[in-house]
Coordinates of C-alpha atoms in Angstrom, one line a residue:
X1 CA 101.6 55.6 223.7
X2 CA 103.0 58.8 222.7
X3 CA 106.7 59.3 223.0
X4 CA 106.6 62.0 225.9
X5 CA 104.0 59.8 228.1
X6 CA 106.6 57.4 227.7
X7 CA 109.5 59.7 228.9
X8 CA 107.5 61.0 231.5
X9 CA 106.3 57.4 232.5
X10 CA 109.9 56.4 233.0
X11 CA 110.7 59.2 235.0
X12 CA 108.2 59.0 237.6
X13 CA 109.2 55.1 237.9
X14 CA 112.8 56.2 237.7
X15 CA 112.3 59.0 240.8
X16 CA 110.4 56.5 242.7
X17 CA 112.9 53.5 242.6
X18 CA 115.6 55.9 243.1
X19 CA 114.3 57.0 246.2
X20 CA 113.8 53.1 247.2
X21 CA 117.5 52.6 246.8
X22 CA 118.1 55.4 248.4
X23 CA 116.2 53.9 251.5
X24 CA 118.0 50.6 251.3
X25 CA 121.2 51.7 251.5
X26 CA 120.3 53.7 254.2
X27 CA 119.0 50.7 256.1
X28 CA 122.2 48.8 255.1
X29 CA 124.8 51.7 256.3
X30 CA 123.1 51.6 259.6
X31 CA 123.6 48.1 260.1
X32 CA 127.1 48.6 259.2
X33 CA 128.2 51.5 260.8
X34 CA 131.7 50.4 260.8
X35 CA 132.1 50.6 256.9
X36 CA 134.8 52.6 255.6
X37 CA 133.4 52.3 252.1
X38 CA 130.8 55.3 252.6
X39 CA 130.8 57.2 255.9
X40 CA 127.4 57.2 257.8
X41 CA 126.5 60.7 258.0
X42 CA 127.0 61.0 254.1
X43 CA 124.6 57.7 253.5
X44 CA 122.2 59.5 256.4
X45 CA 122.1 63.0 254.6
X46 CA 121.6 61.9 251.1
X47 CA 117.4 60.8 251.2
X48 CA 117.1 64.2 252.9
X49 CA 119.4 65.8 249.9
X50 CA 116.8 63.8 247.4
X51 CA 113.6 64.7 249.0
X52 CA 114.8 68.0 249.2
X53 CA 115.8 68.1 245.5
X54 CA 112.5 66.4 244.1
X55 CA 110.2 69.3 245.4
X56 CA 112.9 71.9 244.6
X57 CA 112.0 70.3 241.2
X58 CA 108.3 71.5 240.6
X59 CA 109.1 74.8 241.7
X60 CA 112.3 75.9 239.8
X61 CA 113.0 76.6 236.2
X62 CA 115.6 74.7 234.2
X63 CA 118.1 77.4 234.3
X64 CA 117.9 77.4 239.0
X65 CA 117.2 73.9 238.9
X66 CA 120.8 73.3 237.5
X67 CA 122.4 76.1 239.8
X68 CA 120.5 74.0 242.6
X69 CA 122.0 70.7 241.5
X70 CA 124.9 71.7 241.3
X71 CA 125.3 73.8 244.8
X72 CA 123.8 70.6 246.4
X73 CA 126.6 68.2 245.0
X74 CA 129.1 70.6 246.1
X75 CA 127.8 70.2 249.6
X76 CA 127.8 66.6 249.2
X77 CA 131.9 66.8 248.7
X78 CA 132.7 70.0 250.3
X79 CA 133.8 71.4 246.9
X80 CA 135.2 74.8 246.4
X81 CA 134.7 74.8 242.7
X82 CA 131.4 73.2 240.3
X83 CA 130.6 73.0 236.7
X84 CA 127.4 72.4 234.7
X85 CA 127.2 71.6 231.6
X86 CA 124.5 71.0 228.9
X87 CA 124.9 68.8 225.9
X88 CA 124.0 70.6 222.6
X89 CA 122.7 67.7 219.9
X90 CA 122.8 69.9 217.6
X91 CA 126.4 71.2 218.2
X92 CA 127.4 67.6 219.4
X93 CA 129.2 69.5 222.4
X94 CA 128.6 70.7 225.9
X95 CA 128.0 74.5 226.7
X96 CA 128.9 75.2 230.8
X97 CA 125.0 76.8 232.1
X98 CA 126.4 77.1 235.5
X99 CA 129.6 77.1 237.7
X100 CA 130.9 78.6 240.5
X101 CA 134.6 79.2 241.8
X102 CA 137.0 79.7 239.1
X103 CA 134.9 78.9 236.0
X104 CA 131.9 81.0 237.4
X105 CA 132.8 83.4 234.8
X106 CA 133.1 81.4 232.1
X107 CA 128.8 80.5 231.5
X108 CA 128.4 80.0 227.6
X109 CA 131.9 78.5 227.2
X110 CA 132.3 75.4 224.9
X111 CA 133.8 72.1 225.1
X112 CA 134.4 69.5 222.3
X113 CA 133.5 65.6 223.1
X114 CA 136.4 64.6 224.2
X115 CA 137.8 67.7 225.1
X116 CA 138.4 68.4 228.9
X117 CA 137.2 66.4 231.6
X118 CA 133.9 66.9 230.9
X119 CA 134.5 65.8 227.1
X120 CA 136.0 62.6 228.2
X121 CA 133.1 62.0 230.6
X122 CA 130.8 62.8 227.8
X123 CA 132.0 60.5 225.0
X124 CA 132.7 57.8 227.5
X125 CA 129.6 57.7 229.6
X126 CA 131.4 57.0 232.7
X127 CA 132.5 59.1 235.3
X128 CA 136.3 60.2 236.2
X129 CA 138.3 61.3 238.9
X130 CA 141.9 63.8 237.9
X131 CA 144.1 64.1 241.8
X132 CA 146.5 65.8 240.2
X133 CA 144.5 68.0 237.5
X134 CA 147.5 70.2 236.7
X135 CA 149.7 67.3 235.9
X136 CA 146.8 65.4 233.8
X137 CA 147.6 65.5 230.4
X138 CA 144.1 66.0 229.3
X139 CA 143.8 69.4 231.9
X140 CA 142.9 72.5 230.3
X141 CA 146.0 75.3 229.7
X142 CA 144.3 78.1 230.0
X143 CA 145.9 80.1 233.5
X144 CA 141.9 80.9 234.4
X145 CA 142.0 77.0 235.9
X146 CA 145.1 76.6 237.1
X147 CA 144.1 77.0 240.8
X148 CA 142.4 73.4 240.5
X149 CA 144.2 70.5 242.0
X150 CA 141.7 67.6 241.8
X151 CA 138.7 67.5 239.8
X152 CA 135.7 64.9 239.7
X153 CA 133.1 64.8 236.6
X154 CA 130.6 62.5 235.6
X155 CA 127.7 62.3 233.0
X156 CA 124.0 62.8 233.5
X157 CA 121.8 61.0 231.2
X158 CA 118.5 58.8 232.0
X159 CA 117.9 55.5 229.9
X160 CA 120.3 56.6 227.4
X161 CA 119.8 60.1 226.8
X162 CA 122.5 62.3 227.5
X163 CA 122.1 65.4 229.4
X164 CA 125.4 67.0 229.9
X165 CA 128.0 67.1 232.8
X166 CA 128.4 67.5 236.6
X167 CA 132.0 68.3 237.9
X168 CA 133.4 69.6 240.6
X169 CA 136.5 69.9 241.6
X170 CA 139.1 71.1 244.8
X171 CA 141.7 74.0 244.6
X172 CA 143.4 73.4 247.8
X173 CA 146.3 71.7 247.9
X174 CA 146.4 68.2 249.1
X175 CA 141.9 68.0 249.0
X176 CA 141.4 65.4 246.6
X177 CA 138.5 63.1 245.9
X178 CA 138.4 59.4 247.1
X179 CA 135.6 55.9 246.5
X180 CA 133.2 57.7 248.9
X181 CA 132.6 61.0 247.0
X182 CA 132.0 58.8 243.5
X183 CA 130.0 56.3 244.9
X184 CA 128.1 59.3 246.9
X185 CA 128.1 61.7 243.5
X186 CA 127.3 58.9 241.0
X187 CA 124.0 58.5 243.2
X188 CA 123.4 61.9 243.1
X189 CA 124.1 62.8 239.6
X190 CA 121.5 59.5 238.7
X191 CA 118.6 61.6 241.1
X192 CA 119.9 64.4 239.6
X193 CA 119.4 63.3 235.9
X194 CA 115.7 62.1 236.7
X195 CA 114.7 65.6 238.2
X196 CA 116.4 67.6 235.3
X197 CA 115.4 65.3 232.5
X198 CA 112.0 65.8 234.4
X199 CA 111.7 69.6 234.2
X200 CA 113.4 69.5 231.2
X201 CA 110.6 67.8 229.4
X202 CA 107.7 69.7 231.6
X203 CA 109.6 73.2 230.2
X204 CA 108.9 71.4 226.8
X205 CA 105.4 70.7 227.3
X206 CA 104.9 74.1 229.3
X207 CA 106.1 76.1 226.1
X208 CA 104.7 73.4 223.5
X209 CA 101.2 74.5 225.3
X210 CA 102.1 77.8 225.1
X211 CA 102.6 78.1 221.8
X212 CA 99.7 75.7 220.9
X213 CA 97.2 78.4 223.4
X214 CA 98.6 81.5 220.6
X215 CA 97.8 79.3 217.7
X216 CA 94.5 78.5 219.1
X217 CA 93.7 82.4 219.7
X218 CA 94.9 83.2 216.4
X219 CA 93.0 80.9 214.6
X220 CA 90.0 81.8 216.6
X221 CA 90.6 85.8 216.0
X222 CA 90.8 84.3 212.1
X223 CA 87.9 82.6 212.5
X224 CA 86.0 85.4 213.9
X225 CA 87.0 87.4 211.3
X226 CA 86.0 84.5 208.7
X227 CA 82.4 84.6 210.2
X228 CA 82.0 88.3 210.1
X229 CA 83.0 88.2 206.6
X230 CA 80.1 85.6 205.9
X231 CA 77.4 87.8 207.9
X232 CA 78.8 90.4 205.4
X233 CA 78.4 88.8 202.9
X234 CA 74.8 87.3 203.9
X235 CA 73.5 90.7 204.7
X236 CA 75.1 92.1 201.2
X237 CA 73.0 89.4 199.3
X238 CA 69.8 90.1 201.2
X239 CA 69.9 93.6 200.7
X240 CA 70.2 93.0 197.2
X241 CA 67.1 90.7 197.0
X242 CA 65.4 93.4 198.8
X243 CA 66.1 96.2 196.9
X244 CA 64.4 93.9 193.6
X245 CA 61.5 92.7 195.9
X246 CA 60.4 93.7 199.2
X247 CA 58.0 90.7 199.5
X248 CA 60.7 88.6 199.1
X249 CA 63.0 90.0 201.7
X250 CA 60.4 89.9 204.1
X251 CA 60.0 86.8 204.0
X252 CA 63.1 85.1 203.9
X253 CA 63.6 87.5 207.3
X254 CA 60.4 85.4 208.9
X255 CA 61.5 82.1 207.4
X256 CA 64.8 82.4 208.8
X257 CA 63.9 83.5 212.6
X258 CA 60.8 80.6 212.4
X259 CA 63.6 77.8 211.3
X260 CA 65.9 79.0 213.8
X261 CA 62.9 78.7 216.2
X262 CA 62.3 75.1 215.2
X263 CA 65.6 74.0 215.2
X264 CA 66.5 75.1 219.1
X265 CA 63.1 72.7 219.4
X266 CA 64.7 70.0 218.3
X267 CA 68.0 70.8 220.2
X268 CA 70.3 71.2 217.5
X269 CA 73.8 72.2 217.6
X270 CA 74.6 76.2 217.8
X271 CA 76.5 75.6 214.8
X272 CA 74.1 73.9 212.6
X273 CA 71.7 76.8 213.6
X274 CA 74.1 79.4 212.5
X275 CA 74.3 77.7 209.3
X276 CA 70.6 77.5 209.1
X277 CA 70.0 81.2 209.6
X278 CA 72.8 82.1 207.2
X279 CA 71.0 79.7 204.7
X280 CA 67.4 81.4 205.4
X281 CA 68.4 85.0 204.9
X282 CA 69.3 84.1 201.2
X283 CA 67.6 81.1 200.1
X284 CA 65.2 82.7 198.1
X285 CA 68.6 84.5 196.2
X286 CA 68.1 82.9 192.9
X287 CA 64.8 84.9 192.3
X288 CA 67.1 87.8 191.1
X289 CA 67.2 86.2 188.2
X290 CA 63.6 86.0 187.9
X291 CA 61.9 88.7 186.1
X292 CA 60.5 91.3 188.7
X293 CA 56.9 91.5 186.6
X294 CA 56.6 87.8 187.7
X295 CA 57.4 88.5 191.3
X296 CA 55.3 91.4 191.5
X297 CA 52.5 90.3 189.4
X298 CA 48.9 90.9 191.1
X299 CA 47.2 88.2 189.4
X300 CA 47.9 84.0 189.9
X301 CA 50.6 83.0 187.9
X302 CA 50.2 80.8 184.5
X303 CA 51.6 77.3 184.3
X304 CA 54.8 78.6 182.5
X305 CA 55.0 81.8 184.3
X306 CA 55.4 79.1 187.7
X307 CA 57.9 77.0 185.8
X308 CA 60.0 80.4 184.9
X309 CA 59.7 81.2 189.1
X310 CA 60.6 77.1 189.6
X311 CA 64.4 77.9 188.5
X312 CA 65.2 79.7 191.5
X313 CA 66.6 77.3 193.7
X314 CA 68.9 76.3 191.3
X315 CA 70.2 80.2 190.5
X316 CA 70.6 81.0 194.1
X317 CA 72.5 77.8 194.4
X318 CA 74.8 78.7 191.2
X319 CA 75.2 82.5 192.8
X320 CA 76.7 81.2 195.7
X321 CA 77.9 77.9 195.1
X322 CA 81.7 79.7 194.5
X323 CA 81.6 81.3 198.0
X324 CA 83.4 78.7 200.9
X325 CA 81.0 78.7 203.7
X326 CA 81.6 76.6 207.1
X327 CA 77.7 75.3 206.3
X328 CA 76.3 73.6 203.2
X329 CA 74.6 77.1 202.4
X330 CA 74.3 76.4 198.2
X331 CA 73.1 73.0 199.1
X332 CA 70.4 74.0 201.0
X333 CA 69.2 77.0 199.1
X334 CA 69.3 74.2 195.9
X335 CA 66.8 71.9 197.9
X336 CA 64.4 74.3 199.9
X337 CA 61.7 73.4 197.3
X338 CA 62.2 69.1 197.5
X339 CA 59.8 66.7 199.1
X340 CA 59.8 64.1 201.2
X341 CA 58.4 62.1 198.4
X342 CA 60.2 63.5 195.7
X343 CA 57.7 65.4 194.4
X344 CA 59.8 68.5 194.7
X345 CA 61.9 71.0 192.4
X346 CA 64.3 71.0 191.0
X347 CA 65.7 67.9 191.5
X348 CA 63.3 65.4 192.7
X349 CA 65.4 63.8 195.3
X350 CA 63.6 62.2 198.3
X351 CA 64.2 61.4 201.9
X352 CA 67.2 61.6 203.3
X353 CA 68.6 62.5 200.0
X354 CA 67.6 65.9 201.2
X355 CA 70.3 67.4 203.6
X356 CA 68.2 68.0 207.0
X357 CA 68.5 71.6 207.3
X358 CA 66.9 71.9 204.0
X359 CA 64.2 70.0 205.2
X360 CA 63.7 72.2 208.1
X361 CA 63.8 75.1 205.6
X362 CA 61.4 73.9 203.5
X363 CA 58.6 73.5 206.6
X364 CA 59.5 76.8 207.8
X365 CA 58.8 78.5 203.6
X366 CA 55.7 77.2 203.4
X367 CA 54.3 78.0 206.3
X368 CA 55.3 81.8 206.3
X369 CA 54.2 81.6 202.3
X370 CA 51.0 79.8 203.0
X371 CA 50.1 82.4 206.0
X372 CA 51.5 85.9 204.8
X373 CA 49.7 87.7 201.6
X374 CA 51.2 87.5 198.3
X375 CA 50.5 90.2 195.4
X376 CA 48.9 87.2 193.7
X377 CA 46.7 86.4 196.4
X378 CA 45.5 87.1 200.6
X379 CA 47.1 85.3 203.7
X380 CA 45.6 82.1 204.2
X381 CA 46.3 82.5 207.7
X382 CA 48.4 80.6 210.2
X383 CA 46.3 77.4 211.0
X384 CA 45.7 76.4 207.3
X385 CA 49.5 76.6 207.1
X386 CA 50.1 74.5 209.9
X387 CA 47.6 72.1 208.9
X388 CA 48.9 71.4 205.5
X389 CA 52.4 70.5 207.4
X390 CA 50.3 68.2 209.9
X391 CA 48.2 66.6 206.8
X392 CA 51.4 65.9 205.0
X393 CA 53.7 64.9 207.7
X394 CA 56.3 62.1 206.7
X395 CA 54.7 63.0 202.8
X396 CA 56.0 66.1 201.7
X397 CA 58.1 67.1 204.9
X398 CA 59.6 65.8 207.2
X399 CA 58.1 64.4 210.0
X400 CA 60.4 65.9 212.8
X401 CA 60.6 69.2 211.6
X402 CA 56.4 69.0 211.3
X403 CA 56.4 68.1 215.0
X404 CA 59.0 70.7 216.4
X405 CA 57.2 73.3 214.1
X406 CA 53.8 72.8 215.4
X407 CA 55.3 72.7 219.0
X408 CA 57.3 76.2 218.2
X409 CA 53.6 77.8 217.7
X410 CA 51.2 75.9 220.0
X411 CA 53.6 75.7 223.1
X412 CA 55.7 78.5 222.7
X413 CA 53.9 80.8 220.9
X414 CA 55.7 82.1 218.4
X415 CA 54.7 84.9 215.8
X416 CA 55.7 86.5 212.9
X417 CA 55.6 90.2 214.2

């Protein structure tokens, strides 16, 4: 479990048992009524003061959350004068967020541990009641606080992480704070650590989100702009095939829309089909290394003259080998020309040695070759090249691409037009 379900996890059973004490004592105080430890209508008011705290929770910011908390404690007390602060790890000190009364002006101020009331509070865990601040030898000297007379603090922290500091404090003479207003305050500040901690850590996760959601658009714009580099790039390298040999570039236009054809038969992924129709606009590249006489010649080729067109695959796959595709483009343009039976060129391999989307290629090549007209030779026409894929199904190609191919042209009725 991550460490945030974890912090989360114990706040949610932290709130909840919270609010069961808070229910118990209530239960208690009214069946003594006569105790002078807490007075009745404090015990009665505080699950009304938590309730109304826990939903103030999912609908304030950090920042109001703590001006809340600390408005609502005042209340609790009847105090004139409140202090907030936050402990800064980093600092190892506390910085006052919020106050009201004589330190409301005073938000950014800094206190050492140890230093102040709040200091000692901090670097002893435990709360602390001053009745006689100005006499206290730990009070602060500067005249901006003199007005205090008694002054309560106590730390806010949840399973041992520290939070920072509540105080608040009386400035009339003779107010002071007694066992009622701690034991009433150190409930409140434990509530009040759960609910902070609480939206402290959704804040985290809200801007952790946030951040992640900018990342996420800016690798997508990136990516984007990776892919239209790639079409680029595609389109550059067919146009250059076509400029050398029109034959050529028309058919590695037909190949690619017929194996983009059979692969949404056999419901591949939009990805893989990308890849695929990248791969089929260039896979015939490597032939700009073969002489144009031999591409254009109008007569059937001699046994050499085929082995000098047989080194294609393996020049378009050393043309774009270099060039970092999201798809296996070099390796299928090297293996358009295997077999099932490893009868093919130029590597022999066999099976599933042969990456599936070349396998798809190669069904789709021969039967736009075997039905379009060469300068070598006429069309043979579109059944005798789907026949020679049937006849040699699970022979020379593979068996799936054979079945999605036929399907392509006998039940949807595809074309080259």
């Amino acid at each position: 479990m991550s460490a945030q379900a974890k912090t989360t996890g114990q706040l949610i059973n932290g709130l909840v048992h919270l609010r069961q004490k808070v229910a118990k004592m209530q239960t208690t105080a009214t069946k003594r009524r006569s105790s002078a430890d807490i007075p009745q209508t404090r015990v009665s008011s505080f699950p009304a003061l938590a309730d109304a705290l826990i939903a103030q929770c999912s609908k304030l910011g950090v920042d109001d959350l703590m001006e809340v908390i600390l408005a609502s404690a005042a209340d609790l007390v009847n105090a004139d004068h409140g202090f907030f602060y936050v402990y800064d790890a980093d600092a190892d000190a506390l910085e006052l967020k919020r106050a009201f009364g004589c330190s409301g002006e005073h938000i950014g101020y800094r206190l050492e541990q140890g230093a102040g009331l709040a200091g000692k509070v901090l670097r002893t865990g435990k709360p602390m009641v001053v009745n006689d601040y100005q006499s206290w030898e730990g009070h602060h000297p500067d005249p901006r606080w003199s007005q205090i007379r008694a002054a309560i603090a106590l730390p806010l922290s949840f399973d041992g992480q520290v939070i920072g500091a509540l105080g608040l404090a009386h400035t009339e003479e003779g107010k002071t704070f007694g066992k009622e207003d701690m034991a009433a305050l150190s409930r409140f500040s434990a509530l009040a650590s759960i609910v902070l901690l609480n939206e402290t850590v959704c804040a985290q996760v809200q801007h952790e989100l946030t951040e992640r959601k900018q990342i996420w658009e800016e690798l997508q714009r990136r990516n984007n702009h990776l892919n239209e580099t790639f079409i680029a790039t595609i389109n550059a390298l067919a146009t250059t095939i076509e400029m050398k040999d029109p034959y050529t570039a028309a058919h590695q236009r037909w190949v690619t829309r017929l194996v983009c054809a059979i692969a949404g038969e056999m419901n591949l992924a939009q990805q893989q089909i990308e890849g695929l129709r990248m791969a089929g606009l260039i896979h015939d590249i490597g032939k700009m290394n073969v002489p144009a006489e031999l591409l254009l010649k109008p007569r059937r080729l001699t046994e050499i003259e085929y082995e000098a067109i047989k080194i294609h695959p393996q020049s378009g796959y050393d043309i774009v080998k270099e060039i970092r595709f999201p798809w296996p483009i070099a390796q299928i343009v090297l293996q358009h020309h295997e077999r099932m039976d490893g009868s093919g060129y130029p590597q022999g391999i066999s099976g599933t040695e042969i990456l599936p989307e070349a396998r798809l290629l190669a069904v789709a090549d021969v039967v736009e070759s075997m039905s379009s007209h060469r300068p070598y030779r006429d069309a043979h026409g579109i059944d005798i090249a789907l026949d020679e894929i049937a006849r040699n199904s699970g022979i020379l190609y593979d068996p799936e691409a054979v079945e999605a191919c036929l399907g392509v042209f006998k039940d949807k009725g595809f074309k080259f037009e």
